[in-house]
């Protein structure tokens, strides 16, 4: 299996180096037989075509992302521990089937750890590093804030909870529990695009300050009532939480992909691979943006 992956990788490498418009990757000895099933000979070219169709785009993008991550993200002790924990879980949970998978891939556990698990964790950090580099700009765009929001079906329940919160006789969690709300009462990070917040609540919170205290408003459709408070608006004071929140926004993740692939001049010359990546990974196809 690993040899077959190498065949696909070689084809992708050829496409990257071809340097001509609408080139098509070719592999040497495409008619060579790799294995036989009954009376049928399966050739290198047939295996390459099959693998290209099923995973050519994902392999190219994943390999490029792994390369970028290795340049940009340092491997930490925490990553090593997390990767080892994942490997231990696989060996314990899947047992012989995982061992057979590694054997089929012609890989050791150490290979799997260093070639797949750790690079995957490095790649996961790329959106966070992008946010760090664009922190001020992204904070201005998404205006992150922390707030506590309690939702009630009854206005009377909402007013009673507000009274307890204002006179300090109950915590947010207790006020919610005391008055038929399933809200957790915990302070949560939001942005101006957080869809889990009612639109009216989001609008009010973005205009509030941390020292405004608690407020009661009805929801956009009038079907429920929110008791809410701004807890923090200073992005720098909650820097790490802001980075984590922004890095999980899909638009930011897409912009991060474009940013890193542009930085490393990712370019596809093979027309078939180009079309496959354009269909499934358009944010990574940065040559169209140049």
XYZ file of N, CA and C in Angstrom:
870
model
N 0.818 -1.205 0.000
C 0.000 0.000 0.000
C 0.850 1.252 0.000
N 1.870 1.253 0.832
C 2.716 2.425 0.884
C 3.422 2.648 -0.447
N 3.807 1.555 -1.127
C 4.434 1.691 -2.439
C 3.479 2.339 -3.425
N 2.196 1.970 -3.345
C 1.211 2.575 -4.234
C 1.066 4.055 -3.953
N 1.105 4.418 -2.658
C 1.056 5.841 -2.315
C 2.249 6.575 -2.886
N 3.405 5.910 -2.896
C 4.599 6.524 -3.453
C 4.431 6.756 -4.948
N 3.754 5.834 -5.618
C 3.493 6.009 -7.048
C 2.668 7.260 -7.279
N 1.604 7.412 -6.464
C 0.770 8.606 -6.588
C 1.578 9.847 -6.286
N 2.380 9.800 -5.257
C 3.203 10.950 -4.891
C 4.146 11.341 -5.996
N 4.729 10.359 -6.655
C 5.642 10.655 -7.766
C 4.904 11.360 -8.899
N 3.682 10.904 -9.151
C 2.901 11.545 -10.197
C 2.608 12.992 -9.868
N 2.291 13.249 -8.603
C 2.020 14.619 -8.186
C 3.263 15.476 -8.277
N 4.408 14.909 -7.940
C 5.661 15.643 -8.026
C 5.948 16.036 -9.470
N 5.722 15.103 -10.386
C 5.938 15.409 -11.794
C 5.055 16.567 -12.230
N 3.781 16.549 -11.779
C 2.877 17.626 -12.177
C 3.331 18.956 -11.627
N 3.928 18.953 -10.450
C 4.380 20.200 -9.837
C 5.593 20.765 -10.550
N 6.386 19.901 -11.155
C 7.627 20.344 -11.781
C 7.525 20.530 -13.292
N 6.390 20.145 -13.844
C 6.286 20.159 -15.300
C 6.458 21.556 -15.877
N 5.799 22.550 -15.244
C 6.028 23.938 -15.618
C 5.405 24.360 -16.928
N 4.412 23.629 -17.411
C 3.777 24.060 -18.652
C 2.270 24.016 -18.490
N 1.581 24.862 -19.235
C 0.142 24.985 -19.122
C -0.563 23.706 -19.555
N -1.584 23.307 -18.759
C -2.395 22.129 -19.071
C -1.549 20.875 -19.249
N -0.458 20.764 -18.485
C 0.341 19.542 -18.522
C -0.432 18.422 -17.857
N -0.052 17.212 -18.141
C -0.645 16.048 -17.496
C 0.469 15.162 -16.994
N 0.404 14.779 -15.742
C 1.463 13.964 -15.151
C 1.528 12.591 -15.802
N 2.716 12.148 -16.033
C 2.940 10.816 -16.561
C 3.889 10.083 -15.615
N 3.701 8.794 -15.476
C 4.616 8.002 -14.664
C 5.330 7.002 -15.567
N 6.540 6.710 -15.194
C 7.312 5.771 -15.996
C 6.789 4.360 -15.809
N 6.971 3.533 -16.827
C 6.582 2.113 -16.763
C 5.119 1.943 -16.375
N 4.251 2.755 -16.941
C 2.838 2.671 -16.574
C 2.219 1.325 -16.937
N 2.835 0.622 -17.890
C 2.288 -0.682 -18.289
C 2.854 -1.834 -17.460
N 3.767 -1.533 -16.565
C 4.359 -2.586 -15.726
C 3.315 -3.162 -14.785
N 3.321 -4.450 -14.623
C 2.373 -5.128 -13.748
C 2.820 -5.016 -12.292
N 1.898 -4.547 -11.459
C 2.185 -4.467 -10.025
C 1.772 -5.739 -9.304
N 0.594 -6.281 -9.690
C 0.131 -7.537 -9.098
C -0.913 -8.144 -10.027
N -1.238 -9.369 -9.753
C -2.166 -10.127 -10.599
C -3.316 -10.648 -9.754
N -4.526 -10.516 -10.276
C -5.713 -11.086 -9.641
C -6.334 -12.040 -10.639
N -6.242 -13.327 -10.357
C -6.717 -14.331 -11.304
C -5.915 -14.241 -12.578
N -6.607 -13.995 -13.686
C -5.934 -13.837 -14.973
C -5.698 -12.371 -15.345
N -6.080 -11.474 -14.435
C -5.973 -10.038 -14.741
C -4.694 -9.455 -14.148
N -3.941 -8.753 -14.979
C -2.741 -8.050 -14.530
C -3.088 -6.589 -14.242
N -2.765 -6.155 -13.039
C -3.027 -4.768 -12.649
C -1.732 -3.987 -12.814
N -1.775 -2.966 -13.669
C -0.552 -2.231 -13.999
C -0.353 -1.021 -13.087
N 0.861 -0.529 -13.129
C 1.202 0.671 -12.365
C 0.327 1.846 -12.803
N 0.101 1.968 -14.096
C -0.718 3.056 -14.615
C -2.155 2.972 -14.137
N -2.701 1.752 -14.064
C -4.081 1.580 -13.600
C -4.215 1.937 -12.134
N -3.232 1.534 -11.336
C -3.259 1.866 -9.909
C -3.152 3.376 -9.715
N -2.242 3.988 -10.477
C -2.087 5.438 -10.361
C -3.379 6.162 -10.719
N -4.025 5.756 -11.816
C -5.272 6.400 -12.244
C -6.363 6.241 -11.192
N -6.439 5.045 -10.607
C -7.449 4.792 -9.584
C -7.199 5.667 -8.349
N -5.960 5.715 -7.909
C -5.635 6.481 -6.720
C -5.746 7.981 -6.977
N -5.385 8.398 -8.178
C -5.510 9.815 -8.519
C -6.971 10.237 -8.457
N -7.847 9.412 -9.005
C -9.275 9.743 -9.031
C -9.861 9.805 -7.631
N -9.432 8.891 -6.765
C -10.035 8.806 -5.440
C -9.420 9.772 -4.434
N -8.122 10.061 -4.574
C -7.484 10.867 -3.525
C -6.373 11.786 -4.027
N -6.316 12.036 -5.316
C -5.249 12.880 -5.843
C -5.264 14.281 -5.258
N -6.435 14.909 -5.246
C -6.536 16.278 -4.740
C -6.232 16.341 -3.251
N -6.832 15.432 -2.480
C -6.617 15.461 -1.029
C -5.172 15.159 -0.677
N -4.530 14.250 -1.430
C -3.127 13.933 -1.171
C -2.236 15.138 -1.448
N -2.481 15.814 -2.556
C -1.668 16.980 -2.904
C -1.813 18.076 -1.862
N -3.049 18.361 -1.475
C -3.293 19.425 -0.513
C -2.754 19.061 0.866
N -2.993 17.818 1.292
C -2.522 17.382 2.610
C -1.000 17.393 2.684
N -0.360 16.904 1.637
C 1.105 16.897 1.622
C 1.672 18.314 1.638
N 1.045 19.202 0.874
C 1.503 20.591 0.860
C 1.292 21.242 2.224
N 0.148 20.972 2.833
C -0.148 21.538 4.154
C 0.822 21.011 5.204
N 1.170 19.728 5.116
C 2.134 19.152 6.051
C 3.502 19.803 5.896
N 3.890 20.043 4.659
C 5.174 20.705 4.413
C 5.168 22.112 5.025
N 4.101 22.862 4.776
C 4.000 24.219 5.313
C 4.034 24.202 6.832
N 3.275 23.283 7.424
C 3.209 23.206 8.884
C 4.566 22.899 9.488
N 5.345 22.064 8.821
C 6.683 21.739 9.331
C 7.589 22.963 9.334
N 7.367 23.877 8.386
C 8.173 25.087 8.340
C 7.705 26.121 9.366
N 6.412 26.139 9.637
C 5.829 27.217 10.429
C 5.582 26.865 11.897
N 5.348 25.598 12.181
C 4.898 25.205 13.522
C 5.923 24.297 14.185
N 6.398 24.701 15.332
C 7.353 23.889 16.095
C 6.637 22.724 16.766
N 7.265 21.573 16.749
C 6.713 20.403 17.441
C 6.957 20.568 18.936
N 5.896 20.562 19.709
C 6.001 20.753 21.149
C 5.899 19.417 21.881
N 6.270 19.426 23.146
C 6.127 18.218 23.969
C 4.658 17.828 24.074
N 3.782 18.827 24.129
C 2.350 18.536 24.208
C 1.870 17.807 22.960
N 2.356 18.226 21.793
C 1.991 17.540 20.552
C 2.457 16.086 20.588
N 3.693 15.881 21.038
C 4.224 14.523 21.104
C 3.390 13.665 22.036
N 3.000 14.229 23.174
C 2.194 13.482 24.132
C 0.811 13.168 23.560
N 0.198 14.152 22.892
C -1.121 13.943 22.300
C -1.068 12.897 21.189
N -0.024 12.977 20.359
C 0.134 12.021 19.269
C 0.349 10.616 19.822
N 1.161 10.509 20.857
C 1.405 9.206 21.470
C 0.123 8.658 22.097
N -0.664 9.542 22.697
C -1.941 9.114 23.272
C -2.890 8.586 22.216
N -2.913 9.252 21.065
C -3.758 8.790 19.960
C -3.278 7.441 19.451
N -1.969 7.298 19.302
C -1.412 6.027 18.848
C -1.726 4.915 19.836
N -1.581 5.192 21.111
C -1.885 4.188 22.135
C -3.352 3.784 22.082
N -4.226 4.759 21.829
C -5.651 4.463 21.727
C -5.936 3.574 20.528
N -5.306 3.882 19.388
C -5.502 3.067 18.194
C -5.047 1.627 18.425
N -3.860 1.478 19.009
C -3.329 0.119 19.228
C -4.180 -0.639 20.221
N -4.726 0.056 21.215
C -5.553 -0.612 22.224
C -6.939 -0.939 21.687
N -7.543 0.026 20.977
C -8.928 -0.140 20.536
C -9.040 -1.041 19.306
N -8.127 -0.840 18.341
C -8.232 -1.581 17.087
C -7.372 -2.841 17.065
N -6.392 -2.918 17.957
C -5.606 -4.132 18.119
C -4.972 -4.638 16.844
N -5.268 -5.901 16.514
C -4.648 -6.564 15.368
C -4.985 -5.882 14.042
N -6.185 -5.315 13.946
C -6.565 -4.672 12.678
C -5.696 -3.444 12.414
N -5.333 -2.715 13.470
C -4.460 -1.556 13.292
C -3.047 -2.015 12.953
N -2.605 -3.081 13.604
C -1.280 -3.637 13.308
C -1.209 -4.093 11.853
N -2.292 -4.706 11.365
C -2.335 -5.150 9.977
C -2.338 -3.968 9.022
N -3.047 -2.910 9.421
C -3.068 -1.685 8.606
C -1.659 -1.129 8.457
N -0.917 -1.055 9.560
C 0.451 -0.554 9.503
C 1.328 -1.448 8.640
N 1.116 -2.752 8.762
C 1.903 -3.696 7.959
C 1.610 -3.504 6.471
N 0.323 -3.344 6.138
C -0.056 -3.127 4.735
C 0.540 -1.831 4.199
N 0.643 -0.840 5.077
C 1.212 0.448 4.680
C 2.734 0.440 4.718
N 3.306 -0.686 5.158
C 4.756 -0.821 5.320
C 5.298 0.275 6.237
N 4.609 0.459 7.367
C 4.975 1.484 8.325
C 5.102 0.877 9.715
N 5.996 1.446 10.509
C 6.084 1.113 11.925
C 5.197 2.079 12.702
N 4.995 1.799 13.971
C 4.234 2.730 14.803
C 4.935 4.083 14.876
N 6.239 4.055 14.923
C 7.005 5.302 14.969
C 6.828 6.090 13.678
N 6.805 5.376 12.538
C 6.561 6.047 11.255
C 5.206 6.748 11.275
N 4.198 6.017 11.742
C 2.836 6.559 11.762
C 2.763 7.788 12.664
N 3.457 7.716 13.797
C 3.485 8.826 14.736
C 4.104 10.068 14.108
N 5.254 9.868 13.455
C 6.035 10.998 12.948
C 5.585 11.490 11.581
N 4.969 10.610 10.789
C 4.586 10.989 9.427
C 3.128 11.397 9.298
N 2.299 11.008 10.266
C 0.875 11.306 10.165
C 0.340 12.069 11.376
N 0.522 11.501 12.566
C -0.113 12.089 13.742
C 0.471 13.446 14.111
N 1.787 13.530 14.231
C 2.400 14.802 14.609
C 2.219 15.862 13.519
N 2.461 15.548 12.233
C 2.193 16.560 11.195
C 0.743 17.041 11.189
N -0.189 16.140 11.517
C -1.590 16.554 11.583
C -1.827 17.577 12.679
N -1.190 17.369 13.828
C -1.308 18.326 14.931
C -0.639 19.647 14.584
N 0.472 19.583 13.863
C 1.122 20.825 13.410
C 0.198 21.595 12.474
N -0.418 20.892 11.539
C -1.315 21.540 10.577
C -2.506 22.186 11.282
N -2.969 21.566 12.373
C -4.097 22.136 13.120
C -3.760 23.502 13.709
N -2.478 23.778 13.889
C -2.062 25.036 14.493
C -1.924 26.174 13.479
N -1.975 25.856 12.189
C -1.792 26.901 11.178
C -2.851 28.003 11.252
N -4.148 27.682 11.439
C -5.115 28.785 11.566
C -4.834 29.680 12.768
N -4.368 29.098 13.873
C -4.064 29.901 15.060
C -2.888 30.839 14.792
N -1.876 30.334 14.096
C -0.738 31.202 13.797
C -1.162 32.328 12.858
N -2.040 32.015 11.932
C -2.574 33.061 11.037
C -3.306 34.132 11.844
N -4.123 33.704 12.808
C -4.851 34.658 13.653
C -3.875 35.515 14.451
N -2.824 34.890 14.972
C -1.822 35.648 15.721
C -1.208 36.739 14.838
N -0.904 36.409 13.601
C -0.281 37.370 12.701
C -1.245 38.485 12.284
N -2.541 38.159 12.242
C -3.547 39.133 11.800
C -4.456 39.550 12.957
N -3.943 39.450 14.179
C -4.784 39.585 15.373
C -5.591 40.883 15.375
N -4.943 42.021 15.258
C -5.647 43.307 15.349
C -6.689 43.447 14.243
N -6.312 43.031 13.053
C -7.228 43.140 11.912
C -8.470 42.270 12.103
N -8.268 41.042 12.589
C -9.385 40.123 12.778
C -10.259 40.531 13.959
N -9.641 41.073 14.997
C -10.414 41.564 16.137
C -11.327 42.703 15.688
N -10.813 43.574 14.855
C -11.640 44.679 14.349
C -12.800 44.147 13.501
N -12.541 43.092 12.732
C -13.574 42.529 11.854
C -14.647 41.793 12.635
N -14.242 40.979 13.612
C -15.198 40.090 14.287
C -15.610 40.569 15.681
N -14.947 41.580 16.218
C -15.318 42.180 17.507
C -15.662 41.134 18.565
N -14.721 40.292 18.953
C -15.022 39.245 19.943
C -15.308 39.834 21.323
N -16.167 39.153 22.072
C -16.487 39.574 23.430
C -16.929 38.357 24.237
N -16.805 38.481 25.557
C -17.307 37.437 26.450
C -18.562 37.960 27.128
N -19.564 37.102 27.186
C -20.835 37.507 27.791
C -21.503 36.316 28.461
N -22.360 36.620 29.414
C -23.203 35.599 30.037
C -24.634 35.860 29.599
N -25.281 34.853 29.047
C -26.634 35.003 28.507
C -27.525 33.915 29.092
N -28.603 34.332 29.739
C -29.602 33.405 30.277
C -30.897 33.587 29.492
N -31.465 32.494 29.016
C -32.678 32.565 28.197
C -33.856 31.941 28.943
N -34.975 32.650 28.932
C -36.183 32.208 29.638
C -37.369 32.256 28.689
N -38.299 31.317 28.875
C -39.517 31.331 28.065
C -40.531 32.325 28.613
N -40.459 32.566 29.912
C -41.410 33.462 30.569
C -40.741 34.774 30.950
N -41.433 35.881 30.701
C -40.900 37.181 31.101
C -40.835 37.302 32.615
N -41.815 36.692 33.310
C -41.803 36.734 34.768
C -40.567 36.022 35.318
N -40.221 34.866 34.727
C -39.007 34.152 35.154
C -37.773 35.010 34.901
N -37.728 35.651 33.741
C -36.576 36.488 33.397
C -36.433 37.652 34.380
N -37.556 38.286 34.751
C -37.517 39.405 35.687
C -37.081 38.952 37.075
N -37.570 37.771 37.483
C -37.190 37.247 38.799
C -35.695 36.929 38.844
N -35.187 36.352 37.776
C -33.751 36.043 37.703
C -32.933 37.332 37.717
N -33.383 38.325 36.963
C -32.680 39.604 36.917
C -32.614 40.237 38.304
N -33.700 40.132 39.048
C -33.728 40.691 40.396
C -32.695 40.020 41.295
N -32.599 38.694 41.206
C -31.621 37.955 42.010
C -30.194 38.330 41.623
N -29.978 38.502 40.361
C -28.633 38.847 39.893
C -28.250 40.259 40.324
N -29.197 41.153 40.262
C -28.907 42.537 40.626
C -28.667 42.712 42.120
N -29.384 41.944 42.946
C -29.166 42.104 44.387
C -28.122 41.136 44.932
N -27.546 40.295 44.031
C -26.439 39.439 44.422
C -26.820 38.221 45.232
N -28.089 37.836 45.236
C -28.510 36.669 46.008
C -28.352 35.359 45.245
N -27.987 35.438 43.979
C -27.804 34.218 43.179
C -26.734 34.452 42.129
N -26.006 33.385 41.826
C -25.075 33.423 40.700
C -25.869 33.270 39.413
N -25.211 33.456 38.283
C -25.904 33.295 36.999
C -26.434 31.875 36.850
N -25.620 30.898 37.238
C -26.058 29.508 37.146
C -27.266 29.253 38.042
N -27.233 29.793 39.255
C -28.343 29.597 40.197
C -29.597 30.318 39.725
N -29.443 31.535 39.211
C -30.603 32.295 38.729
C -31.290 31.564 37.583
N -30.497 30.966 36.697
C -31.075 30.193 35.597
C -31.818 28.980 36.125
N -31.178 28.234 37.020
C -31.779 27.023 37.575
C -33.031 27.335 38.394
N -33.001 28.443 39.118
C -34.129 28.808 39.981
C -35.378 29.192 39.205
N -35.213 29.560 37.939
C -36.339 30.132 37.198
C -36.532 29.492 35.824
N -36.382 28.176 35.793
C -36.801 27.364 34.637
C -36.018 27.628 33.353
N -34.750 27.995 33.496
C -33.907 28.178 32.313
C -32.888 27.051 32.244
N -32.625 26.572 31.042
C -31.616 25.524 30.847
C -30.239 26.122 30.541
N -30.123 27.435 30.568
C -28.840 28.092 30.300
C -27.818 27.715 31.370
N -26.564 27.594 30.962
C -25.522 27.146 31.876
C -25.084 28.229 32.853
N -25.226 29.474 32.451
C -24.784 30.565 33.306
C -23.291 30.828 33.238
N -22.608 30.215 32.307
C -21.166 30.415 32.178
C -20.871 31.532 31.185
N -19.762 32.215 31.427
C -19.317 33.264 30.519
C -18.772 32.624 29.251
N -19.227 33.107 28.100
C -18.913 32.465 26.820
C -18.370 33.499 25.835
N -17.445 33.055 25.003
C -16.880 33.920 23.962
C -17.794 33.943 22.743
N -18.068 35.145 22.244
C -18.877 35.318 21.048
C -18.185 36.312 20.114
N -18.686 36.393 18.894
C -18.289 37.440 17.955
C -19.553 38.018 17.349
N -19.395 39.048 16.531
C -20.573 39.652 15.909
C -21.225 38.723 14.894
N -20.581 37.575 14.617
C -21.168 36.621 13.676
C -21.610 35.331 14.355
N -21.656 35.307 15.672
C -22.033 34.089 16.390
C -23.519 33.791 16.191
N -23.806 32.745 15.444
C -25.199 32.428 15.120
C -25.935 31.771 16.276
N -25.204 31.290 17.297
C -25.883 30.676 18.436
C -26.563 31.721 19.320
N -26.215 32.981 19.124
C -26.864 34.073 19.836
C -28.061 34.581 19.042
N -29.143 34.857 19.741
C -30.264 35.532 19.108
C -29.786 36.866 18.526
N -30.301 37.228 17.379
C -29.833 38.430 16.685
C -30.006 39.684 17.539
N -31.117 39.788 18.267
C -31.336 40.956 19.114
C -30.334 40.977 20.260
N -30.088 39.800 20.858
C -29.108 39.714 21.949
C -27.722 40.088 21.452
N -27.370 39.641 20.276
C -26.055 39.947 19.714
C -25.909 41.453 19.471
N -26.958 42.070 18.952
C -26.911 43.507 18.677
C -26.766 44.307 19.963
N -27.523 43.923 20.991
C -27.466 44.644 22.263
C -26.101 44.476 22.918
N -25.583 43.258 22.916
C -24.299 42.989 23.563
C -23.155 43.743 22.900
N -23.188 43.869 21.597
C -22.096 44.577 20.917
C -22.084 46.067 21.256
N -23.207 46.581 21.741
C -23.266 47.999 22.105
C -23.063 48.229 23.604
N -23.006 47.159 24.375
C -22.858 47.284 25.827
C -21.388 47.337 26.236
N -21.166 47.821 27.465
C -19.826 47.839 28.050
C -19.792 46.901 29.252
N -18.591 46.528 29.663
C -18.438 45.545 30.735
C -18.993 46.031 32.063
N -19.090 47.349 32.264
C -19.589 47.859 33.537
C -21.073 48.234 33.492
N -21.767 47.822 32.438
C -23.190 48.144 32.314
C -24.072 47.251 33.174
N -23.540 46.117 33.624
C -24.346 45.206 34.434
C -25.306 44.372 33.614
N -26.327 43.844 34.299
C -27.293 42.953 33.660
C -28.392 43.738 32.964
N -28.912 43.153 31.877
C -30.029 43.760 31.154
C -30.998 42.662 30.738
N -32.253 43.037 30.550
C -33.278 42.086 30.105
C -33.841 42.567 28.782
N -33.837 41.695 27.797
C -34.410 42.037 26.492
C -35.202 40.845 25.976
N -36.153 41.121 25.121
C -36.877 40.030 24.460
C -36.100 39.572 23.244
N -36.359 38.354 22.810
C -35.689 37.830 21.620
C -36.251 38.494 20.373
N -35.613 38.232 19.261
C -36.017 38.874 17.996
C -37.462 38.564 17.634
N -37.898 37.338 17.918
C -39.269 36.949 17.569
C -40.249 37.129 18.729
N -39.757 37.603 19.886
C -40.618 37.830 21.033
C -41.047 36.574 21.761
N -40.500 35.423 21.364
C -40.921 34.154 21.956
C -40.179 33.813 23.244
N -39.075 34.502 23.512
C -38.301 34.227 24.723
C -37.672 35.527 25.217
N -37.024 35.416 26.385
C -36.454 36.608 27.016
C -35.039 36.292 27.483
N -34.140 37.249 27.266
C -32.738 37.062 27.610
C -32.318 38.024 28.710
N -31.672 37.467 29.727
C -31.008 38.271 30.737
C -29.522 38.136 30.448
N -28.862 39.250 30.185
C -27.496 39.154 29.679
C -26.585 40.231 30.253
N -25.288 39.942 30.134
C -24.276 40.855 30.659
C -22.988 40.690 29.867
N -22.339 41.809 29.570
C -20.999 41.775 28.978
C -19.993 41.527 30.096
N -19.123 40.547 29.889
C -18.101 40.237 30.885
C -16.732 40.798 30.515
N -16.417 40.830 29.225
C -15.118 41.344 28.791
C -15.171 41.694 27.313
N -14.582 42.842 26.978
C -14.494 43.245 25.578
C -13.071 43.547 25.137
N -12.143 43.561 26.081
C -10.751 43.834 25.758
C -10.127 42.569 25.174
N -9.913 42.563 23.873
C -9.412 41.368 23.186
C -8.058 40.925 23.718
N -7.211 41.877 24.049
C -5.885 41.518 24.525
C -5.947 40.859 25.900
N -6.918 41.244 26.712
C -7.063 40.670 28.044
C -7.499 39.205 27.988
N -8.061 38.785 26.879
C -8.492 37.391 26.701
C -7.869 36.826 25.425
N -6.617 37.174 25.209
C -5.912 36.915 23.955
C -6.036 35.467 23.488
N -5.676 34.523 24.334
C -5.643 33.119 23.913
C -7.036 32.614 23.538
N -8.035 33.017 24.314
C -9.408 32.602 24.006
C -9.878 33.209 22.683
N -9.481 34.440 22.443
C -9.840 35.086 21.172
C -9.198 34.353 20.000
N -7.925 33.999 20.149
C -7.237 33.271 19.080
C -7.950 31.955 18.789
N -8.283 31.208 19.836
C -8.967 29.926 19.646
C -10.319 30.117 18.966
N -11.048 31.135 19.399
C -12.380 31.385 18.834
C -12.298 31.778 17.366
N -11.433 32.727 17.053
C -11.326 33.190 15.666
C -10.790 32.101 14.749
N -9.886 31.273 15.267
C -9.303 30.208 14.443
C -10.316 29.126 14.101
N -11.442 29.100 14.796
C -12.481 28.105 14.526
C -13.591 28.635 13.625
N -13.486 29.884 13.207
C -14.472 30.438 12.281
C -14.126 29.974 10.866
N -15.089 29.420 10.167
C -14.812 28.798 8.871
C -14.197 29.779 7.876
N -14.680 31.010 7.850
C -14.118 31.991 6.914
C -12.667 32.298 7.240
N -12.346 32.339 8.531
C -10.966 32.592 8.933
C -10.091 31.405 8.547
N -10.595 30.193 8.747
C -9.838 29.003 8.355
C -9.566 28.997 6.857
N -10.558 29.374 6.071
C -10.363 29.427 4.617
C -9.339 30.492 4.234
N -9.420 31.635 4.896
C -8.447 32.691 4.621
C -7.047 32.267 5.036
N -6.959 31.504 6.131
C -5.658 31.012 6.589
C -5.051 30.061 5.558
N -5.870 29.183 5.002
C -5.374 28.272 3.963
C -4.808 29.066 2.790
N -5.563 30.048 2.346
C -5.101 30.864 1.228
C -3.796 31.573 1.579
N -3.735 32.116 2.780
C -2.540 32.833 3.236
C -1.301 31.959 3.191
N -1.389 30.763 3.768
C -0.206 29.895 3.848
C 0.169 29.328 2.493
N -0.807 28.974 1.685
C -0.486 28.411 0.373
C 0.080 29.476 -0.563
N -0.335 30.725 -0.380
C 0.271 31.815 -1.161
C 1.705 32.061 -0.698
N 1.912 32.034 0.594
C 3.256 32.283 1.123
C 4.261 31.290 0.564
N 3.824 30.040 0.376
C 4.739 28.999 -0.096
C 4.576 28.710 -1.587
N 3.889 29.604 -2.288
C 3.801 29.544 -3.755
C 3.308 28.191 -4.273
N 2.261 27.696 -3.672
C 1.665 26.445 -4.141
C 1.109 26.635 -5.543
N 1.563 25.807 -6.472
C 1.147 25.936 -7.864
C 0.978 24.552 -8.472
N -0.131 24.360 -9.182
C -0.432 23.077 -9.814
C -0.390 23.250 -11.322
N 0.390 22.391 -11.982
C 0.505 22.453 -13.438
C -0.302 21.363 -14.134
N -0.485 20.255 -13.462
C -1.258 19.152 -14.044
C -2.730 19.580 -14.122
N -3.307 19.595 -15.303
C -4.657 20.113 -15.490
C -5.692 19.273 -14.772
N -5.484 17.950 -14.724
C -6.447 17.096 -14.036
C -6.412 17.343 -12.525
N -5.211 17.469 -11.989
C -5.075 17.760 -10.568
C -5.612 19.155 -10.258
N -5.326 20.108 -11.126
C -5.837 21.475 -10.966
C -7.364 21.467 -10.859
N -8.027 20.768 -11.768
C -9.493 20.725 -11.768
C -10.039 20.045 -10.518
N -9.331 18.997 -10.064
C -9.783 18.285 -8.867
C -9.660 19.170 -7.629
N -8.557 19.885 -7.511
C -8.357 20.770 -6.360
C -9.324 21.955 -6.434
N -9.547 22.477 -7.619
C -10.472 23.596 -7.772
C -11.878 23.209 -7.342
N -12.246 21.960 -7.588
C -13.588 21.492 -7.220
C -13.731 21.291 -5.721
N -12.695 20.745 -5.081
C -12.817 20.346 -3.677
C -12.087 21.241 -2.683
N -11.045 21.955 -3.138
C -10.237 22.783 -2.238
C -9.928 24.139 -2.880
N -10.950 24.899 -3.236
C -10.715 26.144 -3.978
C -9.873 27.162 -3.215
N -9.950 27.165 -1.880
C -9.183 28.147 -1.107
C -7.686 27.868 -1.137
N -7.310 26.644 -1.504
C -5.902 26.285 -1.571
C -5.297 26.545 -2.948
N -6.142 26.776 -3.938
C -5.661 26.953 -5.307
C -5.303 28.425 -5.518
N -4.214 28.824 -4.920
C -3.892 30.260 -4.847
C -3.323 30.821 -6.140
N -2.957 29.973 -7.074
C -2.372 30.484 -8.316
C -3.393 31.325 -9.090
N -4.685 31.088 -8.864
C -5.710 31.877 -9.532
C -5.835 33.255 -8.942
N -5.237 33.474 -7.766
C -5.339 34.755 -7.074
C -4.146 35.646 -7.372
N -3.140 35.117 -8.022
C -1.907 35.855 -8.252
C -2.000 36.745 -9.488
